[in-house]
Short mmCIF file of C-alpha atoms and ligand atoms in Angstrom, two decimals:
data_model
loop_
_atom_site.label_atom_id
_atom_site.label_comp_id
_atom_site.label_asym_id
_atom_site.label_seq_id
_atom_site.Cartn_x
_atom_site.Cartn_y
_atom_site.Cartn_z
CA MET A 1 2.26 -28.10 -5.57
CA SER A 2 -0.48 -27.46 -8.26
CA ASP A 3 0.60 -24.92 -10.90
CA ILE A 4 -2.92 -23.73 -11.23
CA HIS A 5 -3.97 -21.10 -8.96
CA ARG A 6 -7.81 -20.07 -8.50
CA GLY A 7 -9.67 -17.12 -6.90
CA HIS A 8 -13.26 -15.88 -6.67
CA CYS A 9 -15.32 -13.15 -5.40
CA PHE A 10 -17.19 -13.26 -2.25
CA CYS A 11 -20.40 -14.70 -3.63
CA LYS A 12 -18.62 -16.99 -6.12
CA ALA A 13 -20.42 -15.78 -9.06
CA ILE A 14 -17.11 -15.05 -10.84
CA SER A 15 -14.15 -17.01 -10.67
CA TRP A 16 -10.79 -17.17 -12.53
CA GLN A 17 -7.62 -19.25 -12.69
CA VAL A 18 -3.93 -18.23 -13.49
CA VAL A 19 -1.37 -20.97 -14.41
CA GLY A 20 2.32 -20.92 -13.47
CA SER A 21 4.63 -18.35 -11.56
CA PRO A 22 3.63 -14.70 -11.91
CA ILE A 23 5.56 -12.08 -13.70
CA ARG A 24 5.18 -9.90 -10.59
CA SER A 25 3.78 -10.21 -6.99
CA VAL A 26 3.69 -6.92 -5.16
CA TYR A 27 1.86 -5.01 -2.63
CA CYS A 28 0.74 -1.76 -4.10
CA HIS A 29 0.38 1.38 -1.92
CA CYS A 30 -0.91 3.75 -4.84
CA THR A 31 -3.60 6.22 -4.08
CA LEU A 32 -5.57 4.49 -6.97
CA CYS A 33 -5.59 1.28 -5.49
CA GLN A 34 -6.22 2.70 -2.17
CA ARG A 35 -9.49 4.41 -3.37
CA LEU A 36 -10.65 1.82 -5.57
CA HIS A 37 -10.50 -0.95 -3.06
CA ALA A 38 -11.05 1.41 -0.01
CA SER A 39 -7.94 -0.22 1.49
CA PRO A 40 -4.68 0.90 2.76
CA PHE A 41 -2.86 -1.30 0.25
CA ILE A 42 -3.46 -4.28 -2.12
CA HIS A 43 -1.53 -7.48 -2.98
CA THR A 44 -1.57 -7.58 -6.91
CA ILE A 45 -0.25 -10.42 -9.04
CA HIS A 46 0.43 -10.07 -12.81
CA TYR A 47 0.14 -12.64 -15.35
CA PRO A 48 0.18 -12.59 -19.30
CA ALA A 49 -3.40 -12.68 -20.65
CA ASP A 50 -2.76 -16.17 -22.06
CA HIS A 51 -2.13 -17.41 -18.56
CA PHE A 52 -5.47 -16.12 -17.29
CA LYS A 53 -9.09 -17.50 -17.71
CA TRP A 54 -12.49 -16.84 -16.38
CA THR A 55 -13.82 -20.34 -14.86
CA HIS A 56 -17.56 -19.17 -13.97
CA ALA A 57 -20.82 -19.78 -15.72
CA GLU A 58 -20.76 -18.35 -19.35
CA PRO A 59 -21.39 -15.94 -20.64
CA HIS A 60 -18.56 -14.66 -18.31
CA ALA A 61 -19.31 -11.06 -18.94
CA ASP A 62 -22.87 -11.46 -17.83
CA HIS A 63 -21.33 -11.49 -14.23
CA PHE A 64 -18.70 -8.73 -13.97
CA GLU A 65 -18.53 -5.29 -14.69
CA LYS A 66 -15.43 -3.53 -16.08
CA TYR A 67 -14.51 -0.08 -14.71
CA PRO A 68 -11.97 1.80 -16.93
CA VAL A 69 -9.51 3.87 -14.85
CA LEU A 70 -10.16 7.35 -15.99
CA ASP A 71 -6.54 8.66 -16.65
CA LYS A 72 -5.42 5.24 -17.82
CA PRO A 73 -8.35 4.15 -20.30
CA TRP A 74 -6.37 1.17 -21.26
CA LYS A 75 -6.58 -0.36 -17.88
CA SER A 76 -10.07 -1.63 -16.51
CA ARG A 77 -10.76 -3.01 -12.88
CA ILE A 78 -12.99 -5.97 -13.02
CA ARG A 79 -15.48 -6.47 -10.16
CA CYS A 80 -18.45 -8.71 -9.51
CA ARG A 81 -21.94 -7.51 -10.45
CA HIS A 82 -23.51 -9.29 -7.75
CA CYS A 83 -21.40 -8.73 -4.62
CA GLY A 84 -19.43 -5.86 -5.89
CA VAL A 85 -15.83 -7.37 -4.92
CA MET A 86 -12.93 -6.36 -7.06
CA VAL A 87 -11.20 -9.46 -8.29
CA GLY A 88 -8.50 -8.19 -10.88
CA SER A 89 -7.72 -5.81 -13.66
CA GLU A 90 -6.78 -5.91 -17.34
CA SER A 91 -4.44 -3.80 -19.20
CA THR A 92 -5.02 -3.66 -23.16
CA LYS A 93 -1.66 -2.10 -23.50
CA THR A 94 0.60 -4.89 -21.83
CA ASN A 95 -2.01 -7.53 -22.45
CA ASN A 96 -1.74 -8.62 -18.87
CA TYR A 97 -4.00 -9.39 -16.26
CA SER A 98 -3.73 -8.46 -12.41
CA VAL A 99 -5.50 -10.74 -9.98
CA TYR A 100 -5.77 -9.90 -6.38
CA GLY A 101 -4.23 -11.88 -3.77
CA ALA A 102 -6.86 -11.39 -1.11
CA VAL A 103 -9.49 -13.27 -3.40
CA LEU A 104 -7.28 -16.38 -3.94
CA GLU A 105 -8.51 -19.73 -2.74
CA ARG A 106 -7.74 -20.65 0.86
CA ASP A 107 -6.72 -24.03 2.59
CA GLU A 108 -8.75 -25.49 5.44
CA GLU A 109 -6.88 -23.16 7.87
CA GLY A 110 -7.64 -20.16 5.87
CA GLN A 111 -4.14 -19.77 4.42
CA ILE A 112 -3.71 -18.88 0.88
CA LYS A 113 -2.67 -21.95 -1.33
CA SER A 114 0.68 -21.92 -3.31
CA TRP A 115 1.74 -18.95 -1.17
CA GLU A 116 5.40 -19.49 -1.54
CA GLN A 117 4.80 -19.22 -5.67
CA LEU A 118 2.44 -16.38 -5.34
CA LYS A 119 3.72 -14.31 -2.17
CA PRO A 120 4.70 -10.64 -2.84
CA THR A 121 8.34 -9.94 -3.27
CA ALA A 122 8.26 -6.12 -3.11
CA HIS A 123 6.20 -3.11 -2.11
CA MET A 124 5.42 -0.56 -4.96
CA PHE A 125 4.19 3.14 -4.44
CA TYR A 126 5.45 2.89 -0.93
CA GLY A 127 5.74 6.68 -1.02
CA THR A 128 2.19 7.10 -0.50
CA ARG A 129 1.71 4.50 2.05
CA TYR A 130 -0.85 4.46 5.07
CA LEU A 131 1.53 2.63 7.27
CA ASP A 132 4.94 1.39 7.67
CA VAL A 133 5.58 -2.35 7.06
CA ASN A 134 8.69 -4.10 8.43
CA ASP A 135 8.75 -7.17 6.39
CA GLY A 136 12.10 -6.89 5.05
CA LEU A 137 10.99 -6.60 1.30
CA PRO A 138 12.17 -3.93 -1.07
CA LYS A 139 9.90 -1.06 -1.07
CA TRP A 140 9.90 1.18 -4.02
CA GLU A 141 8.72 4.76 -4.10
CA GLY A 142 6.70 4.30 -7.16
CA TYR A 143 6.89 1.49 -9.80
CA GLU A 144 9.18 -1.59 -9.15
CA GLU A 145 12.66 -0.92 -10.75
CA GLN A 146 11.61 2.44 -11.94
CA SER A 147 11.78 4.42 -8.89
CA ARG A 148 13.87 5.23 -5.71
CA LEU A 149 14.38 2.25 -3.41
CA PHE A 150 13.61 2.92 0.34
CA SER A 151 15.66 0.82 2.81
CA ALA A 152 14.64 -2.91 2.64
CA GLN A 153 13.97 -2.83 6.33
CA GLY A 154 11.61 0.23 6.56
ZN1 ZN B 201 -19.54 -11.97 -6.34
ZN1 ZN B 202 -1.93 0.60 -7.18
#
């Protein structure tokens, strides 16, 4: 199993790689992610900034836009300037990058590569979920380890 994991936007104008196991891999059901991604929930994977790098043509910043989140100005969402797909976010407060599982590289069968290393281990912000997920993973009302835990089965 390779320790380098790659992802790209829909049009492949932007791509990145992360190295090793993530700090955290979770499904996020917060209302910010729901709105910014127009999606019921997202799969977010956190890495320290020095484990992340852009791999598309330089200058990297020519191909993406950063959207600072209004009430969290230290956090920016990063999306492709060409196809508009959100590929990750950065936090200048924690010096972490979050990359989104849905844009990870797939194998010939369409399955995400290195799934065992990258798969989510919990749900966060389950309090504002669209739908119940019965996958047996821990479900936090807000942030992981910092909020009320719902039953693991529901
Ligand atoms: Zn693109
Ligand atoms: Zn979220």
